PDB file of C-alpha atoms and ligand atoms in Angstrom:
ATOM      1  CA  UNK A   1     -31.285  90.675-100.570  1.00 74.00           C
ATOM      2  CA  UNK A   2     -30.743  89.445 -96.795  1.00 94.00           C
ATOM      3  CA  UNK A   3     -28.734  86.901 -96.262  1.00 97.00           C
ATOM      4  CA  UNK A   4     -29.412  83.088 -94.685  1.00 97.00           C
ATOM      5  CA  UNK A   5     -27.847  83.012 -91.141  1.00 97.00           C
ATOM      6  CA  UNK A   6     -25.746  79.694 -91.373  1.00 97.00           C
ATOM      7  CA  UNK A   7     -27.165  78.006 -87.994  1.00 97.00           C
ATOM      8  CA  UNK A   8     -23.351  76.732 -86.457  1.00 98.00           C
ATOM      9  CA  UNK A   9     -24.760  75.872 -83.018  1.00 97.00           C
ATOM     10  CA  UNK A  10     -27.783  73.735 -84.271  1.00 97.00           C
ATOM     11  CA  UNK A  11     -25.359  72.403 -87.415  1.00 97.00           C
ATOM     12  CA  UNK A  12     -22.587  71.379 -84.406  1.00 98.00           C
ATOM     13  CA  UNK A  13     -25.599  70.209 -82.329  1.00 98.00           C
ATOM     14  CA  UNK A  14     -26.760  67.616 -85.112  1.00 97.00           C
ATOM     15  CA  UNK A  15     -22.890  66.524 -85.362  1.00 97.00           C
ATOM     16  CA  UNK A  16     -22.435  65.701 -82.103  1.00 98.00           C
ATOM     17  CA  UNK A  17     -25.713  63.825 -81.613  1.00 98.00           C
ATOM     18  CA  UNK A  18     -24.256  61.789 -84.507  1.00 97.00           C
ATOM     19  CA  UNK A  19     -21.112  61.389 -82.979  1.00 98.00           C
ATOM     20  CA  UNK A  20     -23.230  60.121 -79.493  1.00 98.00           C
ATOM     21  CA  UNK A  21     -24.085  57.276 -81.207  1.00 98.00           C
ATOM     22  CA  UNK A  22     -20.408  56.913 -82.185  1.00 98.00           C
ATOM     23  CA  UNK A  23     -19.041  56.727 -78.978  1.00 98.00           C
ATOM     24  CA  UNK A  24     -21.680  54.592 -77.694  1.00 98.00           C
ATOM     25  CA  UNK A  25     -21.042  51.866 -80.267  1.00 98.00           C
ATOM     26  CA  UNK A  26     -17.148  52.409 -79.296  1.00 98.00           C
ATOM     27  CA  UNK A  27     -17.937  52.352 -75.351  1.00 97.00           C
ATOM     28  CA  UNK A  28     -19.478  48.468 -75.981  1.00 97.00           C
ATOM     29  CA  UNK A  29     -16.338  47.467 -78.009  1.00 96.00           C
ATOM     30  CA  UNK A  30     -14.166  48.306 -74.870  1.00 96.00           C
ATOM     31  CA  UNK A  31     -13.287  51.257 -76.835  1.00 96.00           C
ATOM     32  CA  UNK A  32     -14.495  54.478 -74.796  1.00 98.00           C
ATOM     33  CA  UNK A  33     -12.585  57.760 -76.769  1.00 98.00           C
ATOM     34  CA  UNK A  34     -10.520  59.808 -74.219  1.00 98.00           C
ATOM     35  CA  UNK A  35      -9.073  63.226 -74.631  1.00 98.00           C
ATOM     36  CA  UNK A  36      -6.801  65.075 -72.407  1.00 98.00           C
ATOM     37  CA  UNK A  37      -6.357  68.372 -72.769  1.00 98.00           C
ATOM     38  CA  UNK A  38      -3.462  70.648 -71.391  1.00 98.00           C
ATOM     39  CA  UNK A  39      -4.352  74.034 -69.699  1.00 98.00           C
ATOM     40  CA  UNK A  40      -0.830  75.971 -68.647  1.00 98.00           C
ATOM     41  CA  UNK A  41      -1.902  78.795 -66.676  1.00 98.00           C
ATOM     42  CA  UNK A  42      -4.641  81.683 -65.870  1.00 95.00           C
ATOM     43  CA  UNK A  43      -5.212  82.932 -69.453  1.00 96.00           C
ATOM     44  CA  UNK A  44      -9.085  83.236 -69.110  1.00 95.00           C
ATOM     45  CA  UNK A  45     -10.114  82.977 -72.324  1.00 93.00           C
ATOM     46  CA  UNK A  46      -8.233  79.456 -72.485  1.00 96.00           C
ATOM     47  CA  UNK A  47     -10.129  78.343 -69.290  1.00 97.00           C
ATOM     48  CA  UNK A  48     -13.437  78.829 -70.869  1.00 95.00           C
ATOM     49  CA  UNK A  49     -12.823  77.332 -74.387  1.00 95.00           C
ATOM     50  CA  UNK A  50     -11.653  74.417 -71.540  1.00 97.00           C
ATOM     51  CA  UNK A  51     -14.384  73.948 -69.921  1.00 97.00           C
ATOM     52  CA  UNK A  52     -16.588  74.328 -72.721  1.00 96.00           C
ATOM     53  CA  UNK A  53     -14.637  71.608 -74.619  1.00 97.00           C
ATOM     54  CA  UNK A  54     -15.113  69.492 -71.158  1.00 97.00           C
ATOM     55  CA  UNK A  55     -18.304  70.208 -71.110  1.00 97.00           C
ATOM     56  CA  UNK A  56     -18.680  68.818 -74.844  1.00 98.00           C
ATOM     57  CA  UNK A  57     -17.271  66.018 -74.205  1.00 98.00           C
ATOM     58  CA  UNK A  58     -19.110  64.958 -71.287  1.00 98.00           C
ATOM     59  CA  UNK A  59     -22.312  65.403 -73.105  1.00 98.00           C
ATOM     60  CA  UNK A  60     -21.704  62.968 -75.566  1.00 98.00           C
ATOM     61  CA  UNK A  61     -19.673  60.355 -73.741  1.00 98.00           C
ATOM     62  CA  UNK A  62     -16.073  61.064 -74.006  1.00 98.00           C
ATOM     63  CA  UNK A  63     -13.817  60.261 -71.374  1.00 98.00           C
ATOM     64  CA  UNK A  64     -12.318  63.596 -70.512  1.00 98.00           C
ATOM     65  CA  UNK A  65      -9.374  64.778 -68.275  1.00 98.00           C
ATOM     66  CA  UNK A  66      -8.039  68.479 -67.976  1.00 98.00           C
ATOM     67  CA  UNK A  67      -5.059  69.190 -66.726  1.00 98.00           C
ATOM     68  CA  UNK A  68      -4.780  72.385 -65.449  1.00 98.00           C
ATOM     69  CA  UNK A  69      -0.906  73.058 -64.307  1.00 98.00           C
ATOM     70  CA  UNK A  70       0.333  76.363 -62.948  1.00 98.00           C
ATOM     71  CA  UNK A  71       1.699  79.326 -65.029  1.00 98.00           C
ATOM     72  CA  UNK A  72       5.098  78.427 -63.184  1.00 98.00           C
ATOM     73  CA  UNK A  73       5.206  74.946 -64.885  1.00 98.00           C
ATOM     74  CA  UNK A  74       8.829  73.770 -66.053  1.00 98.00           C
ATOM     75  CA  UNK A  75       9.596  72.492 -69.754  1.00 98.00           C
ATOM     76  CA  UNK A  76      10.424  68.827 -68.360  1.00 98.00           C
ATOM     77  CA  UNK A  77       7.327  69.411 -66.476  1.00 98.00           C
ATOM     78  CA  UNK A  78       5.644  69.605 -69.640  1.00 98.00           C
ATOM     79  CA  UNK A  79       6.720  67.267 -71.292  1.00 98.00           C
ATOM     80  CA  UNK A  80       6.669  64.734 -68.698  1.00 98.00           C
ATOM     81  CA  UNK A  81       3.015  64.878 -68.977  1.00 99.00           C
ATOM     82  CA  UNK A  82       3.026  64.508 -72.829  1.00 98.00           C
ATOM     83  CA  UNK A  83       5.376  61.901 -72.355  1.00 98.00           C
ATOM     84  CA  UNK A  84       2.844  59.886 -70.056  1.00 98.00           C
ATOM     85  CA  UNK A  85      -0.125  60.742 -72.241  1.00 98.00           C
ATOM     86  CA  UNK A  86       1.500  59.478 -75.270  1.00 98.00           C
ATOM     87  CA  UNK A  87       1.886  56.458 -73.780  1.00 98.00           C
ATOM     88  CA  UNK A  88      -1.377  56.237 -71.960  1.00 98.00           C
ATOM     89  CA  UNK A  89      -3.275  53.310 -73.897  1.00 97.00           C
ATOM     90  CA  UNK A  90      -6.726  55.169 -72.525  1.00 97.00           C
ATOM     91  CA  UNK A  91      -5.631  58.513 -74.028  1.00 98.00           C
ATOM     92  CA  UNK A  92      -6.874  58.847 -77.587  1.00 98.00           C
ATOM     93  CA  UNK A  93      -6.643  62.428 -78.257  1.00 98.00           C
ATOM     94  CA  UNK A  94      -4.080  65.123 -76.916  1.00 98.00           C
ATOM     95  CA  UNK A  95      -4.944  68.978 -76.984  1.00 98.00           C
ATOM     96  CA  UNK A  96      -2.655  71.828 -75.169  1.00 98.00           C
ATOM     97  CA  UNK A  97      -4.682  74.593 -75.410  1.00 98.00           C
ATOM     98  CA  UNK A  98      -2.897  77.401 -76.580  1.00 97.00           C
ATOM     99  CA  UNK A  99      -1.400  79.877 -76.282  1.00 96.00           C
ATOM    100  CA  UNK A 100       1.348  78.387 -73.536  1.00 98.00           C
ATOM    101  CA  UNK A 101       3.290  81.140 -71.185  1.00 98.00           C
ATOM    102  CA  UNK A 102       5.911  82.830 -72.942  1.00 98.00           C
ATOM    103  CA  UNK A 103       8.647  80.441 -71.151  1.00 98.00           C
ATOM    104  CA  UNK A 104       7.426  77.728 -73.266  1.00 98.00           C
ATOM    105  CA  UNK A 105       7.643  77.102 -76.425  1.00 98.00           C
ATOM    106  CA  UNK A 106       5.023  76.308 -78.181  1.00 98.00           C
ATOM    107  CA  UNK A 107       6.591  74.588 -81.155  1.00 98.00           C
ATOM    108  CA  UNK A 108       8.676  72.012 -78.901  1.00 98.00           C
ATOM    109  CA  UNK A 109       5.477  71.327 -76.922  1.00 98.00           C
ATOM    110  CA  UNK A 110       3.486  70.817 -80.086  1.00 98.00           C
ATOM    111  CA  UNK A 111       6.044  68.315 -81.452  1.00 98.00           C
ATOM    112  CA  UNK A 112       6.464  66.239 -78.139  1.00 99.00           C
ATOM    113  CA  UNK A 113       2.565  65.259 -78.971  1.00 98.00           C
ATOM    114  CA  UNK A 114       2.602  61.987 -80.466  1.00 98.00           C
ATOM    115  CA  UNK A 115       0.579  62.400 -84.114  1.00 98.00           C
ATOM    116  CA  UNK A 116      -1.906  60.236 -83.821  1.00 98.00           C
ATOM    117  CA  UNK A 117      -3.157  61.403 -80.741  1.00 98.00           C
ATOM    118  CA  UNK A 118      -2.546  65.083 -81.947  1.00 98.00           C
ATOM    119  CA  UNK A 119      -6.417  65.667 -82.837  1.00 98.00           C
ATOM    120  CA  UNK A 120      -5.936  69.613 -83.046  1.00 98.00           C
ATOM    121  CA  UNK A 121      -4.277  68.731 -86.559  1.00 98.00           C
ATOM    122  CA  UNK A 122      -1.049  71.345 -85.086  1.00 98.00           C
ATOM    123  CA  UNK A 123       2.153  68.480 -85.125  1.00 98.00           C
ATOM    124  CA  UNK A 124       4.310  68.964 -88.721  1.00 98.00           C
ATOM    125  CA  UNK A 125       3.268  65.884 -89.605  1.00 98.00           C
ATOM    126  CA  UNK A 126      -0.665  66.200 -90.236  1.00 98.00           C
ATOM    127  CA  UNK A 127       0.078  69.614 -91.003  1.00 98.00           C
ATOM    128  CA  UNK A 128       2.378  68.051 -93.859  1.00 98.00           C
ATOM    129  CA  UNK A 129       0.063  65.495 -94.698  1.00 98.00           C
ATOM    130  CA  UNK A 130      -2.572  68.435 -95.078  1.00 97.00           C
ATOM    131  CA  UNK A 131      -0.562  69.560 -97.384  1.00 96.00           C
ATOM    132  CA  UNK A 132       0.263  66.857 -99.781  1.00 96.00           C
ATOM    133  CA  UNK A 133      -3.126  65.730 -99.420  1.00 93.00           C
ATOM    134  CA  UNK A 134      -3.015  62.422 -97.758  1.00 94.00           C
ATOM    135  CA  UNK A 135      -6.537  62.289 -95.882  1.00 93.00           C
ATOM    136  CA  UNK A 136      -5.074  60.065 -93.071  1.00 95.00           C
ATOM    137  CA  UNK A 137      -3.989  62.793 -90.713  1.00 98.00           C
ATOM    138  CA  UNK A 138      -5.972  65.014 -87.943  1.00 98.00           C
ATOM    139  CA  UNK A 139      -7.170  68.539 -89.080  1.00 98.00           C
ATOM    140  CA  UNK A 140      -7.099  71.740 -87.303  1.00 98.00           C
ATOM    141  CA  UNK A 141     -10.297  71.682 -85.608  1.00 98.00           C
ATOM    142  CA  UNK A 142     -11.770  75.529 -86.936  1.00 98.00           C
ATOM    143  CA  UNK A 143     -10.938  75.106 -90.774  1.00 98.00           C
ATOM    144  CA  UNK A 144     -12.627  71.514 -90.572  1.00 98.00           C
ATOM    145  CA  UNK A 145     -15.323  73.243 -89.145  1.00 98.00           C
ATOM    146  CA  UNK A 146     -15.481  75.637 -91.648  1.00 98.00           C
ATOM    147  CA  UNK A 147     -15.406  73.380 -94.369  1.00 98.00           C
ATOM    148  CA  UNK A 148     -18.113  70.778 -92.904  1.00 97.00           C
ATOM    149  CA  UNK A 149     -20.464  74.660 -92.847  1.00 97.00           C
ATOM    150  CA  UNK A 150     -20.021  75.497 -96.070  1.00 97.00           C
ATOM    151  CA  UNK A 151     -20.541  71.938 -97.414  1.00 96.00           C
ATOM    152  CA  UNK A 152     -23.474  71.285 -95.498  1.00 92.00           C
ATOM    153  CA  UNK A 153     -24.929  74.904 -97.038  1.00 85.00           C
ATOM    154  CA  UNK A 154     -25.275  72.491-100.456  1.00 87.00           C
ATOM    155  CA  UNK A 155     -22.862  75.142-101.703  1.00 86.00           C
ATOM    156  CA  UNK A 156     -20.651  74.147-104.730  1.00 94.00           C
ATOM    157  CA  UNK A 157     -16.996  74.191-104.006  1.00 98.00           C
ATOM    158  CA  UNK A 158     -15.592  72.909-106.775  1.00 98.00           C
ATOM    159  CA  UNK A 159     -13.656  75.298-109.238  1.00 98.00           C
ATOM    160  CA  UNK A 160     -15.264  78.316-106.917  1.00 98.00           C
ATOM    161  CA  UNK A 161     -13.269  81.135-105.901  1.00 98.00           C
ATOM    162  CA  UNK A 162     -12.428  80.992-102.522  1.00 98.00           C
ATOM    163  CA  UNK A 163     -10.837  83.865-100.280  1.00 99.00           C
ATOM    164  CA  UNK A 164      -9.040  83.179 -97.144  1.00 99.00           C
ATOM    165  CA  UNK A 165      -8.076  86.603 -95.014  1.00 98.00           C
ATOM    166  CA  UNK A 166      -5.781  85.433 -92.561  1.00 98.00           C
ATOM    167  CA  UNK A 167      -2.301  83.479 -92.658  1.00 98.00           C
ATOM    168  CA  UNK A 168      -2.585  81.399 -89.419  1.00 97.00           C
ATOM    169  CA  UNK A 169      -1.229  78.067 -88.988  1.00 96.00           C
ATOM    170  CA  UNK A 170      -4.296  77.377 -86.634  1.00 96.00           C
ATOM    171  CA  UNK A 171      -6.911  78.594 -89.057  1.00 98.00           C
ATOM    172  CA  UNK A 172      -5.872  80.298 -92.388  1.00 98.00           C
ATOM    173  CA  UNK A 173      -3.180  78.138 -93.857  1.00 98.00           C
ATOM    174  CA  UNK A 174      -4.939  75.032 -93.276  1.00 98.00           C
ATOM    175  CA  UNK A 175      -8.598  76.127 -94.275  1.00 98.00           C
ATOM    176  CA  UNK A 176      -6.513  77.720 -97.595  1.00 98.00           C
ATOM    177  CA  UNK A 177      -5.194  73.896 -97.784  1.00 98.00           C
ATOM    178  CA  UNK A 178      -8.546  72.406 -97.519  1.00 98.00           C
ATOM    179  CA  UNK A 179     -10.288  74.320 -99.600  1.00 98.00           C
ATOM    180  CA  UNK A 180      -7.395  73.470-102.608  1.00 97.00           C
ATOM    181  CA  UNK A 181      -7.920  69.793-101.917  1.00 96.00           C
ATOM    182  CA  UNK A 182     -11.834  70.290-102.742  1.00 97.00           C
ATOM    183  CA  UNK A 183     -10.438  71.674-106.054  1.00 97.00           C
ATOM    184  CA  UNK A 184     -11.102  75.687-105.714  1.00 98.00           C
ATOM    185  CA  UNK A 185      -9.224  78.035-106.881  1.00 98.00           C
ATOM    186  CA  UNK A 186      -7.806  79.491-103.395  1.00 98.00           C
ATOM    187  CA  UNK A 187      -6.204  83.132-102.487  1.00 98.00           C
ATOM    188  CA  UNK A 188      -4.783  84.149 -99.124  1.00 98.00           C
ATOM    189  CA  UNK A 189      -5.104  87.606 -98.277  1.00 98.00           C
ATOM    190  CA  UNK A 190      -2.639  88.747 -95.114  1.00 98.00           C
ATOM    191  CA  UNK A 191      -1.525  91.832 -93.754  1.00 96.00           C
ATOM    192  CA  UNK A 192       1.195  92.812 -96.655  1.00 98.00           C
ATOM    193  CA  UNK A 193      -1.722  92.104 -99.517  1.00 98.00           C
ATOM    194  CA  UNK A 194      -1.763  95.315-101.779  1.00 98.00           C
ATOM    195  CA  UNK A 195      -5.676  95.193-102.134  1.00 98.00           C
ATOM    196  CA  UNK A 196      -7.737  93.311 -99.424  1.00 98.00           C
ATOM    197  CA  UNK A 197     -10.874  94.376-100.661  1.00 98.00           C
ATOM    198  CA  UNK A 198     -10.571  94.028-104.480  1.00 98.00           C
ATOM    199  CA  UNK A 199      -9.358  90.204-103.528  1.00 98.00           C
ATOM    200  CA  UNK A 200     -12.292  89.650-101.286  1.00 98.00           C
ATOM    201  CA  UNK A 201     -14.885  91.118-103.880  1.00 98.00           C
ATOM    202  CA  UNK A 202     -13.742  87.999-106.189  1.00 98.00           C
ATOM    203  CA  UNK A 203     -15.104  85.394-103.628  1.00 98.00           C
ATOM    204  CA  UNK A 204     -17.940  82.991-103.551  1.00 98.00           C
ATOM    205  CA  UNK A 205     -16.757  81.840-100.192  1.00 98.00           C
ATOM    206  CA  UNK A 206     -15.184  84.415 -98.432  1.00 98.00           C
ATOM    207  CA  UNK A 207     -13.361  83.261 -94.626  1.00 98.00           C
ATOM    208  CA  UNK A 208     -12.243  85.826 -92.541  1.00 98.00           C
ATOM    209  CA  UNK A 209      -9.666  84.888 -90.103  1.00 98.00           C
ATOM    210  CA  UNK A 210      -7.472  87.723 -89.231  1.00 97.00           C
ATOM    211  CA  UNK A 211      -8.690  88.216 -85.800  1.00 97.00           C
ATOM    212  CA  UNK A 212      -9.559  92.532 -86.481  1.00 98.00           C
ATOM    213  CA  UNK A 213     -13.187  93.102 -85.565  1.00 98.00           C
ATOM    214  CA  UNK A 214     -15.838  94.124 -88.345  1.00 98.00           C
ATOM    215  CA  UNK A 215     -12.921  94.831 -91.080  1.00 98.00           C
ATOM    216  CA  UNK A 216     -14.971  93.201 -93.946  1.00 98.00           C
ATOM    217  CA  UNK A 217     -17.123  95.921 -95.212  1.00 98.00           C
ATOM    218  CA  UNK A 218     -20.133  95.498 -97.228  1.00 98.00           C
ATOM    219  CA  UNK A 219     -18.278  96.754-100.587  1.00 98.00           C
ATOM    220  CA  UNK A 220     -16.233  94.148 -99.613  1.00 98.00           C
ATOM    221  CA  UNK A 221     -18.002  91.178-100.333  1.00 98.00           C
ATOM    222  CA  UNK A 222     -19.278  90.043-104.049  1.00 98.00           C
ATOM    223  CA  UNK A 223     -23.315  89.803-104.014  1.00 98.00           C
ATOM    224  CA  UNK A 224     -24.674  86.399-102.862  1.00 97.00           C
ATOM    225  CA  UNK A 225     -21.560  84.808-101.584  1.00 98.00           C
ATOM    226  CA  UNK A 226     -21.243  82.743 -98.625  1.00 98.00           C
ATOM    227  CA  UNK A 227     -19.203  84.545 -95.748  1.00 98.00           C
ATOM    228  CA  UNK A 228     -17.369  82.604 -93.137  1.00 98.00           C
ATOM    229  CA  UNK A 229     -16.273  84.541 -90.051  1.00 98.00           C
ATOM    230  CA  UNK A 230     -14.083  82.716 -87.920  1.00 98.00           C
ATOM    231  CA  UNK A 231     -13.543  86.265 -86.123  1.00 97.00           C
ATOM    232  CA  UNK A 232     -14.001  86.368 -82.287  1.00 95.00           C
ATOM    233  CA  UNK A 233     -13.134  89.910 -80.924  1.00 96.00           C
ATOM    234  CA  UNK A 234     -13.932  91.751 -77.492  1.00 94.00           C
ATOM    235  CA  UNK A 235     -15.339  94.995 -78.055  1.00 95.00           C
ATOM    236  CA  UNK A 236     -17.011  97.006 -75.700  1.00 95.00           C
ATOM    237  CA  UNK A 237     -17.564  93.597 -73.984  1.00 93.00           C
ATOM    238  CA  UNK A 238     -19.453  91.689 -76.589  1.00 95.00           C
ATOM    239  CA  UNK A 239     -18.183  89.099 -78.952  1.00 95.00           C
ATOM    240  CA  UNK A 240     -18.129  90.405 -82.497  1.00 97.00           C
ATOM    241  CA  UNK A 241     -15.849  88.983 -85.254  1.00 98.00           C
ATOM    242  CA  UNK A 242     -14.109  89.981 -88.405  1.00 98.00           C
ATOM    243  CA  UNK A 243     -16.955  90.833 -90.540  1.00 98.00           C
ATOM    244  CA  UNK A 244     -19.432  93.806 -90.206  1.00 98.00           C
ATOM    245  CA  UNK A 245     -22.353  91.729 -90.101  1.00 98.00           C
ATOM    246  CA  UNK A 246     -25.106  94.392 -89.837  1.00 98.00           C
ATOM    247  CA  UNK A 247     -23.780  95.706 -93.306  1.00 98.00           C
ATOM    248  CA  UNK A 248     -22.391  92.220 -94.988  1.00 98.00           C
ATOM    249  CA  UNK A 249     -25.466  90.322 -94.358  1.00 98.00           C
ATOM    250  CA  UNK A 250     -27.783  92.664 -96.622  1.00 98.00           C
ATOM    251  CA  UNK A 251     -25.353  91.392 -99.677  1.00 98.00           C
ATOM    252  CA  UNK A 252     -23.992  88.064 -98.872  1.00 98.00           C
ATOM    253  CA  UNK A 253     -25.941  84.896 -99.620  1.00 97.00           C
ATOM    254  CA  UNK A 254     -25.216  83.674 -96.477  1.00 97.00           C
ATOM    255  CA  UNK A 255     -23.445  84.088 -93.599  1.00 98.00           C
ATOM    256  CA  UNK A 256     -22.482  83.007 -90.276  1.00 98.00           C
ATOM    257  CA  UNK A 257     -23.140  84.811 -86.921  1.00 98.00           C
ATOM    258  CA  UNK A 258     -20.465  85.318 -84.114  1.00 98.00           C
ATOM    259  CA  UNK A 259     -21.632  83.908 -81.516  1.00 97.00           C
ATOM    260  CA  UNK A 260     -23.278  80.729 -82.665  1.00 97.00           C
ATOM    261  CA  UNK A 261     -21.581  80.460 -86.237  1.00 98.00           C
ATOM    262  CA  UNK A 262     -17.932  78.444 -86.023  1.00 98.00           C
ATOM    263  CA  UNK A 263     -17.504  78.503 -83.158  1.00 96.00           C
ATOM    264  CA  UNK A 264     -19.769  75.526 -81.986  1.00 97.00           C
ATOM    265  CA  UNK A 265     -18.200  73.808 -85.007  1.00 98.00           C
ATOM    266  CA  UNK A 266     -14.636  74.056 -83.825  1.00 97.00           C
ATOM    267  CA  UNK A 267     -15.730  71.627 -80.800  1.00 97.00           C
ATOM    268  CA  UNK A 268     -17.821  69.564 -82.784  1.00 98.00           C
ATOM    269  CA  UNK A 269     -14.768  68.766 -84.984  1.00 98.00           C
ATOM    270  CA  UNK A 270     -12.676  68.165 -81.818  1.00 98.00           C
ATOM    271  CA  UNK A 271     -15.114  65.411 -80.740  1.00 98.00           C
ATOM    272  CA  UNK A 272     -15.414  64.215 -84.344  1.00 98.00           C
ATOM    273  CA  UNK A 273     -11.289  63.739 -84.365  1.00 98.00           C
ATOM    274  CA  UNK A 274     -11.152  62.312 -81.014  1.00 98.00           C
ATOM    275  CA  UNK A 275     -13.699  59.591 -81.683  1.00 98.00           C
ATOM    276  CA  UNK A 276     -11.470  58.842 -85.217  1.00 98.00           C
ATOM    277  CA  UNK A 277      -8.737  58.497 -82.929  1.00 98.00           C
ATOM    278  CA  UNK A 278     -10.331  56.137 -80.911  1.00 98.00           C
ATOM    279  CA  UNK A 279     -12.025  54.381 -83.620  1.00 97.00           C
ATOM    280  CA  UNK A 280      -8.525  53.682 -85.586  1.00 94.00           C
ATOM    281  CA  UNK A 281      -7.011  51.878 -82.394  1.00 81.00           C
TER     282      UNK A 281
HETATM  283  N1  LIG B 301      -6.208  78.265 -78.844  1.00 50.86           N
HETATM  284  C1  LIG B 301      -7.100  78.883 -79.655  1.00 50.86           C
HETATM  285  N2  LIG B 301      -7.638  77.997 -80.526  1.00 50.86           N
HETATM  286  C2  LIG B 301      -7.078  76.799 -80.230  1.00 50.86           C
HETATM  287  C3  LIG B 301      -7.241  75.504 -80.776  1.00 50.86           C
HETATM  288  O1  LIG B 301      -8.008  75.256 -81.711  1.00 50.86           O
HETATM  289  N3  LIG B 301      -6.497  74.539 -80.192  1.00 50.86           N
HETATM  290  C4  LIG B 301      -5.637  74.789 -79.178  1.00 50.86           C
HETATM  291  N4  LIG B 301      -4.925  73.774 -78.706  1.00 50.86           N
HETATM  292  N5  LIG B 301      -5.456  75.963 -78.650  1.00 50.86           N
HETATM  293  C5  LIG B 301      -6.182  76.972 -79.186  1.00 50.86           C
END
């Protein structure tokens, strides 16, 4: 058996023609969505998921405004700008791209971000409300991606085992949250688990999120489930993530690639969020 190749960048495509429409309709009622985003110094990674998220949002309509600010940027610098943005009527959605220079910490920063414009899902409070299910708060953009995949693959979620490798705030944690509120039965595998592979073996969706290129092995995976890789890792100077798709793919129902899997969806859930945001004002 081969497995279907979940299509993320034409799935995230047909989202964010949707959400077009969205922002349209908003732009006449006076409403047009804006999202800031944060960029704290030269990590270069973090300047191109920037400008791709920019990018994004220009596409479809989205007022957007980056503000890049030196690596030598103060804590009250910081916050001033939060401060401002929280307060900034025009500003519907808030993002500081992480991770911030080790001077700063990220938790404070994260907190200063008023909640409702907090559309990365990261402030305690949505990540609370995640957590005792109230639907009203802003999801981490990647495990809302993930989920949105795997429920447009018609797959059943319901009472399915679902295995989450990875313990992440950003990506694991929430996605294991998610999952639980569309009634699976969820395990999180992590770096102390006594049996990785036996665990994963038990899936029907399997998400890898542990950020350790190709670890999930073909005898890994239980025939004909759906594999998630949220994985992007450098190797040799292409992009490969944390399943070994050459050898997963010939068992798996069906799985996403790296590029083009969730990673299209993580901005397309960004977007989504910040029109919400917009929309609830
Ligand atoms: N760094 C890596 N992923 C993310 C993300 O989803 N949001 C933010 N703010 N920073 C990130």
């Amino acid at each position: 058996m081969t497995a279907r190749i979940i299509d993320g960048k034409g799935i995230a495509a047909e989202i964010r023609k949707e959400l077009a429409q969205k922002v349209a309709d908003l732009t006449v009622q006076g409403k047009l969505p804006g999202l800031d985003v944060v960029l704290v110094g030269d990590n270069p990674a973090s300047a191109v998921y920037v400008r791709n998220k920019e990018k994004a949002c220009r596409e479809i309509g989205i007022n957007s405004t980056i503000h890049r600010l030196s690596e030598a940027t103060t804590r009250e610098e910081l916050l001033g700008l939060i401060d401002r943005l929280n307060r900034d009527t025009t500003v519907h959605g808030i993002l500081v791209q992480l991770p911030l220079p080790s001077h700063l910490d990220e938790d404070e920063v994260i907190n200063a971000i008023d909640p409702e414009k907090d559309v990365d899902g990261f402030h305690p409070i949505n990540a609370g409300k995640l957590q005792v299910g109230d639907a009203d708060g802003f999801v981490p953009c990647t495990p809302a991606g993930v989920l949105e995949l795997v429920k447009r693959q018609g797959a059943a979620i319901q009472g399915q085992q679902v295995v989450v490798v990875g313990r992440s705030n950003i990506v694991g944690k929430p996605a294991a949250l998610l999952f639980l509120r569309e009634n699976a039965t969820v395990t999180i595998c992590h770096s102390r688990t006594k049996d990785v592979a036996a665990e994963c073996r038990r899936a029907d969706i399997l998400i890898a999120a542990v950020g350790r290129p190709q670890l999930i092995k073909k005898d890994w995976v239980k025939p004909g489930a759906v594999v998630i890789d949220v994985g992007i890792n450098r190797v040799d100077g292409k992009l490969v993530g944390d399943v070994d798709y050459e050898e997963v793919r010939q068992v798996a129902g069906a799985i996403t690639p790296v590029p083009g899997g969730v990673g299209p969806m993580t901005i397309a859930m960004l977007l989504k969020a910040t029109v919400e945001a917009a929309a609830r004002e």
